[in-house]
PDB file of C-alpha atoms in Angstrom:
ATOM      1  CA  UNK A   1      68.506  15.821 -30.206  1.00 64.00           C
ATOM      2  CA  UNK A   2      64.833  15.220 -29.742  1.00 79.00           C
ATOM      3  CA  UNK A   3      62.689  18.013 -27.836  1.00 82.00           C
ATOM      4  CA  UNK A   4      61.615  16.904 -24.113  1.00 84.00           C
ATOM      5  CA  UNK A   5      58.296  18.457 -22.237  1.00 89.00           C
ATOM      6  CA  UNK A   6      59.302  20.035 -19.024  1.00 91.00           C
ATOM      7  CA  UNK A   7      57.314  21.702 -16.279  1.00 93.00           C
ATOM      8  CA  UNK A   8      58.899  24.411 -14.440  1.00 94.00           C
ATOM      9  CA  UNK A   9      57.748  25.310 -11.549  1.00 94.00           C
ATOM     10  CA  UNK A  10      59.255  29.024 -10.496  1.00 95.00           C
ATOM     11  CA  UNK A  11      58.669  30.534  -7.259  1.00 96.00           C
ATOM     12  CA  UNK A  12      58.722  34.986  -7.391  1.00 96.00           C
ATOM     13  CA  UNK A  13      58.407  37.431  -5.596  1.00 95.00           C
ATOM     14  CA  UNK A  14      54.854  39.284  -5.770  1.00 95.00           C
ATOM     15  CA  UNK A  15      55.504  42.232  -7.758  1.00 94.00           C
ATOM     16  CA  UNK A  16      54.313  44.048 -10.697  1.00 94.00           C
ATOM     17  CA  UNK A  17      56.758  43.135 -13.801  1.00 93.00           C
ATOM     18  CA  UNK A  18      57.674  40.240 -12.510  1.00 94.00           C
ATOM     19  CA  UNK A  19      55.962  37.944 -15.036  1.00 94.00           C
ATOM     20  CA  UNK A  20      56.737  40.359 -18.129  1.00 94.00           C
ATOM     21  CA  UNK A  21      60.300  39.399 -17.098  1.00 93.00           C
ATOM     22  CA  UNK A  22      59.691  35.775 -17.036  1.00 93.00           C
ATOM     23  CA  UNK A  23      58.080  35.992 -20.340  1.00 93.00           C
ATOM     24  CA  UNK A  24      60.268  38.172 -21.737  1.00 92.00           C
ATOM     25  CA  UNK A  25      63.278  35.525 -21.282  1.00 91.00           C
ATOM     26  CA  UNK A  26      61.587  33.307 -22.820  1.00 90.00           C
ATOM     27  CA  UNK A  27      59.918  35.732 -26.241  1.00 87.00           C
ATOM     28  CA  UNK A  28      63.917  37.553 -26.404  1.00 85.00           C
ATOM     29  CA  UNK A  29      65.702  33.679 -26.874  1.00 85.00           C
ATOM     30  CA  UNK A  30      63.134  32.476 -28.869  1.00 87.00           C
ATOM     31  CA  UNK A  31      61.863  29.829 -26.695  1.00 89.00           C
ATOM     32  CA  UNK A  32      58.415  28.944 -27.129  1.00 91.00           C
ATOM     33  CA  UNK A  33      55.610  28.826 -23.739  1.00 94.00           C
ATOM     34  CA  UNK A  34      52.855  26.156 -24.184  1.00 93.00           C
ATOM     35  CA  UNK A  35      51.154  27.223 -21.431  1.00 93.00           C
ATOM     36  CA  UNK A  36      51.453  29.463 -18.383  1.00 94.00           C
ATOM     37  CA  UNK A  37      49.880  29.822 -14.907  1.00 94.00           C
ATOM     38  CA  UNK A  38      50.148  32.542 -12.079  1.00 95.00           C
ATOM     39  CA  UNK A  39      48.721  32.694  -8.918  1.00 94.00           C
ATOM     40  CA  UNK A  40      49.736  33.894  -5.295  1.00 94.00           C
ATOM     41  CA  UNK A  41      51.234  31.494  -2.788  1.00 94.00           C
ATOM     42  CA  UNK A  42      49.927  31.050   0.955  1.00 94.00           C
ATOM     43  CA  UNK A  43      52.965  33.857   1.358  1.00 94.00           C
ATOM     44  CA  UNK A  44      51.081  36.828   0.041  1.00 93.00           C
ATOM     45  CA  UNK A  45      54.241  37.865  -1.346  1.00 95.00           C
ATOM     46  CA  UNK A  46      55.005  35.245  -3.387  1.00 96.00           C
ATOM     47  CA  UNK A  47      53.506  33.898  -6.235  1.00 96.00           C
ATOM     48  CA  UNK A  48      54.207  30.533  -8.389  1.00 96.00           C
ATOM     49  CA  UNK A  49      54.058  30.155 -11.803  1.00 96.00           C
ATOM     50  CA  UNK A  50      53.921  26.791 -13.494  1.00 96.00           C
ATOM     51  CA  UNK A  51      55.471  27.201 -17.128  1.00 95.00           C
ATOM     52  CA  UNK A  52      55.248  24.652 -19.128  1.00 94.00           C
ATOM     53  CA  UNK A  53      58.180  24.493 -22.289  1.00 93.00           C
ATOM     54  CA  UNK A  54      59.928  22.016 -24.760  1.00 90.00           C
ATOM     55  CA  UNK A  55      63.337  21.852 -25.635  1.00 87.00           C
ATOM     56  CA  UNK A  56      66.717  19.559 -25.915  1.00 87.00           C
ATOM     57  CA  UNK A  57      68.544  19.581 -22.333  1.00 87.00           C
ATOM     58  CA  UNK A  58      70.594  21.943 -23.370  1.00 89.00           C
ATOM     59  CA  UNK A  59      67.925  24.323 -23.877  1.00 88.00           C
ATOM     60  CA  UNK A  60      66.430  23.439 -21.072  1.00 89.00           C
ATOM     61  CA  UNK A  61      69.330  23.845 -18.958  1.00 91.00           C
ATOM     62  CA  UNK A  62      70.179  27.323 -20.226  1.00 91.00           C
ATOM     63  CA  UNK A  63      66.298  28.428 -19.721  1.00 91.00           C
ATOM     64  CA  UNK A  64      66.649  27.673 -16.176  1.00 92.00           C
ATOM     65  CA  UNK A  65      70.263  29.263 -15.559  1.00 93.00           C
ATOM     66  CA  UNK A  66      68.833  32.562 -16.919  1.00 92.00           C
ATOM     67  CA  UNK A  67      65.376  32.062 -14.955  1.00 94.00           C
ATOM     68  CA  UNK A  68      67.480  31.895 -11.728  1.00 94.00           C
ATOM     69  CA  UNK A  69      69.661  35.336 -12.716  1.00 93.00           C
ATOM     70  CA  UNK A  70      66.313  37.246 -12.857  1.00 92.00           C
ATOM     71  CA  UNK A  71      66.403  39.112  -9.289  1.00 92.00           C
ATOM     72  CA  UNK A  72      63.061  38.750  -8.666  1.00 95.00           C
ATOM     73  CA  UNK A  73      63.194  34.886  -9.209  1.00 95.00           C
ATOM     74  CA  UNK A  74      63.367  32.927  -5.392  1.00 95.00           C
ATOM     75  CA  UNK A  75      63.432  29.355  -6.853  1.00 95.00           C
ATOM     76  CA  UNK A  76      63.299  27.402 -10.076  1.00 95.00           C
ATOM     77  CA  UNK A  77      62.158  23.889  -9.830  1.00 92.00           C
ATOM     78  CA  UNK A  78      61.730  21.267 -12.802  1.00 91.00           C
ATOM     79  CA  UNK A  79      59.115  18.927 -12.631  1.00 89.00           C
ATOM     80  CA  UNK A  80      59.671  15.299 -13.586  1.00 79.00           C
ATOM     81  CA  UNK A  81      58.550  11.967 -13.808  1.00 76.00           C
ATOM     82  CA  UNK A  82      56.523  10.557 -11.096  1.00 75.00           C
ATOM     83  CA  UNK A  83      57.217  12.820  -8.086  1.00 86.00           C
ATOM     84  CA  UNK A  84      54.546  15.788  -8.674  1.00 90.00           C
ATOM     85  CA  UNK A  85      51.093  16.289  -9.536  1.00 91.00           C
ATOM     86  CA  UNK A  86      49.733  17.802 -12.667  1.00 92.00           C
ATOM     87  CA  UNK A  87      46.279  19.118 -13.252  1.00 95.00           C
ATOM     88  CA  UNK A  88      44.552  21.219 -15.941  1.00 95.00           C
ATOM     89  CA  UNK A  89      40.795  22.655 -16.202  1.00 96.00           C
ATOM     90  CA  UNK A  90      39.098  23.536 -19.036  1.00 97.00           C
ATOM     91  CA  UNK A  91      35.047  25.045 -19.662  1.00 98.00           C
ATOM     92  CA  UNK A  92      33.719  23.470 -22.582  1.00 98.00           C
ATOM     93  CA  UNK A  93      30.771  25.218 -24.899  1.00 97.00           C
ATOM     94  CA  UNK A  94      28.960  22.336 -26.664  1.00 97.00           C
ATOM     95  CA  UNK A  95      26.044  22.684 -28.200  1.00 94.00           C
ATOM     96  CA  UNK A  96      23.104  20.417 -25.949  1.00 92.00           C
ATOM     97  CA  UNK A  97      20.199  20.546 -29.083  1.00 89.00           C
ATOM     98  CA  UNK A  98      17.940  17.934 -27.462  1.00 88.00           C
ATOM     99  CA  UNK A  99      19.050  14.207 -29.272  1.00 89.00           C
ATOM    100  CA  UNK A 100      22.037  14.938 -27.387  1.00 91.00           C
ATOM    101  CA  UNK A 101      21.545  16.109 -24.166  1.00 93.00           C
ATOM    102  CA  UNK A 102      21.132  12.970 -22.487  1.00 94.00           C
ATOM    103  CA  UNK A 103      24.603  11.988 -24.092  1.00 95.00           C
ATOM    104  CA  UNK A 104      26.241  14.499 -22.862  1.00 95.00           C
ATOM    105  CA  UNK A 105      24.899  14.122 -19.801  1.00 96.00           C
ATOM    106  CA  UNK A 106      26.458  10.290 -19.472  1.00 96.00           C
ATOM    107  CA  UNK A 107      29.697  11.772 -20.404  1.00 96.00           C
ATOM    108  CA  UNK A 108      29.859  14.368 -17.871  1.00 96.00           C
ATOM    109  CA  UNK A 109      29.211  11.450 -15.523  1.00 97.00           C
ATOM    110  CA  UNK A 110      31.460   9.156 -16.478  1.00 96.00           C
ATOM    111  CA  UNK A 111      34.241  11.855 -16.677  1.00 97.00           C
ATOM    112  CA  UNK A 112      33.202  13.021 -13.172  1.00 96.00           C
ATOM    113  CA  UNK A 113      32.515  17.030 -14.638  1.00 96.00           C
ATOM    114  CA  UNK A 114      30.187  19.636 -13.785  1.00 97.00           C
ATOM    115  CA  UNK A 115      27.640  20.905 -16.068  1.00 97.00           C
ATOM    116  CA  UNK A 116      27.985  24.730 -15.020  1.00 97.00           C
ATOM    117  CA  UNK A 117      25.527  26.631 -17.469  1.00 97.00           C
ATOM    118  CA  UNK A 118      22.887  25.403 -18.900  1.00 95.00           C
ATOM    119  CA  UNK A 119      21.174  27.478 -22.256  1.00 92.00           C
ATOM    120  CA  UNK A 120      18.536  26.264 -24.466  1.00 90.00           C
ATOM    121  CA  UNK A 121      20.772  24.825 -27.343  1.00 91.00           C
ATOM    122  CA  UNK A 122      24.343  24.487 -24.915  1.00 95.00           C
ATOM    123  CA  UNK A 123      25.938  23.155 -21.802  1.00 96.00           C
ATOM    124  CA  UNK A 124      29.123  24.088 -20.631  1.00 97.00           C
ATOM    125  CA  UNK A 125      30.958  21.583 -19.076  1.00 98.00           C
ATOM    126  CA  UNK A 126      34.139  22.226 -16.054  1.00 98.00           C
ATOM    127  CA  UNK A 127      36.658  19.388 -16.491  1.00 97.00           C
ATOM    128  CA  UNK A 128      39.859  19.200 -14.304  1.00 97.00           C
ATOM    129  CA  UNK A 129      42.167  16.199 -15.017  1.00 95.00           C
ATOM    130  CA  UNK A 130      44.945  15.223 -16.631  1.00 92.00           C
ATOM    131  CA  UNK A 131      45.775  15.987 -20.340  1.00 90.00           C
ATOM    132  CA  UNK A 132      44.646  12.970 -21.509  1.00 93.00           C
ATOM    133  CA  UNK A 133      41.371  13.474 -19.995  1.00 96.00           C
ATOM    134  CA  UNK A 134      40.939  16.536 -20.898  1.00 96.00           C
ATOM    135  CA  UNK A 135      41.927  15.097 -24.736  1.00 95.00           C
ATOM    136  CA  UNK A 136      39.552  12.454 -24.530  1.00 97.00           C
ATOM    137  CA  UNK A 137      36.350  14.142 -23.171  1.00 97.00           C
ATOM    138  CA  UNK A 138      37.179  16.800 -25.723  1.00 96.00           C
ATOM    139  CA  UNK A 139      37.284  13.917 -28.368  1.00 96.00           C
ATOM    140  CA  UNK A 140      33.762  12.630 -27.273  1.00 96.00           C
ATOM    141  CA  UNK A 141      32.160  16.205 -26.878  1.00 96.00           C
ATOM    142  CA  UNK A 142      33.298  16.998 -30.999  1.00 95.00           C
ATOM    143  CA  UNK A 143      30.417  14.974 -32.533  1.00 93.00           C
ATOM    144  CA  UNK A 144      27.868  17.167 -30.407  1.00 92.00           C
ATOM    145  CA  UNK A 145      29.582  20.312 -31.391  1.00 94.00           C
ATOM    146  CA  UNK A 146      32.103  22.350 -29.181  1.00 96.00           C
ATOM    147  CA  UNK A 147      31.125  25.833 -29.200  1.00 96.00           C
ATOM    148  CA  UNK A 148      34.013  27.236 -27.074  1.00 96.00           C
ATOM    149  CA  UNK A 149      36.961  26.181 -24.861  1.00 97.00           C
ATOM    150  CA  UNK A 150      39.126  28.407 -22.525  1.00 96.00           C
ATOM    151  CA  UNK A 151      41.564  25.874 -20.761  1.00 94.00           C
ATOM    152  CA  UNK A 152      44.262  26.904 -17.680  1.00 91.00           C
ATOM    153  CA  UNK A 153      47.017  25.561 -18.544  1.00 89.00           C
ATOM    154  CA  UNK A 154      48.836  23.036 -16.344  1.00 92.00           C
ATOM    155  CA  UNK A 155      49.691  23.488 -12.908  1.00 94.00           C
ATOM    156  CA  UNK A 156      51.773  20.795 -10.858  1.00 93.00           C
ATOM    157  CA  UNK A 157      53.161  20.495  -7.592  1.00 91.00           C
ATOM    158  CA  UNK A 158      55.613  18.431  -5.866  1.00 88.00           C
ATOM    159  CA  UNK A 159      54.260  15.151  -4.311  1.00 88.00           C
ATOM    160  CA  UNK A 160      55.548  14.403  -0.376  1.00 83.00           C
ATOM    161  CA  UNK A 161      58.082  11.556  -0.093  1.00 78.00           C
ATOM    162  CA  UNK A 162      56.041   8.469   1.275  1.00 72.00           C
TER     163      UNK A 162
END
């Protein structure tokens, strides 16, 4: 069976050990965690976490039967195909020595990013996009010379019917 990508997106209640729990599932079977998000909800207590994970569907499908026996879990949702939105953001250290700092500065426009800090011999750069935006700016920045990345993860959320 070949391993599929899936988001989860799992809804919580707001209370300490909550994640640890959530991650624990997943360290105790085994199961790998690409990336992870947490933040509160407009309900102050409730927070979603976007999780994202590989597996066949029968991993996947036993990942979210024990997600939704956790007590503390409200809902599990997977996140597929076209019907949800799916961002990431990343800060990017390159180093800005001045034959490329006019570069860089093209790429940041094209890409539509922020140049955030500015040093003597570095810019960093806030991207938000897709993965393969993300990927590609990162592609064009590694000639200049990346210093430093810290990246969120992905978070996603359901898209309204039209």
């Amino acid at each position: 069976m070949s391993l599929t990508r899936c988001v989860l997106s799992i809804l919580v209640d707001n209370e300490p050990g909550v994640l640890s729990r959530v991650v624990g599932l997943f360290g105790g079977r085994g199961y790998n965690i690409e990336s992870l998000c947490v933040a509160e909800t407009t309900d102050p207590g409730t927070s979603r976490i976007t999780l994202v994970t590989e597996g066949d569907e029968l991993i996947l499908e036993q990942i979210k039967k024990q997600l939704n026996k956790l007590i503390n879990v409200v809902k599990v949702h997977t996140l597929s195909g076209s019907d949800y939105v799916e961002r990431e953001m990343a800060l990017i250290k390159v180093g800005a020595k001045a034959p490329h700092r006019a570069e860089i500065l093209r790429i940041v426009d094209i890409f539509r990013c922020k140049v955030v800090d500015v040093g003597l011999e570095h810019y960093t750069i806030e991207v938000t996009g897709s993965k393969g935006k993300l990927d590609a700016i990162l592609n064009l920045l590694k000639p200049m010379g990346i210093k430093e990345i810290a990246k969120t993860g992905a978070i996603a959320l359901f898209r309204e019917p039209k």
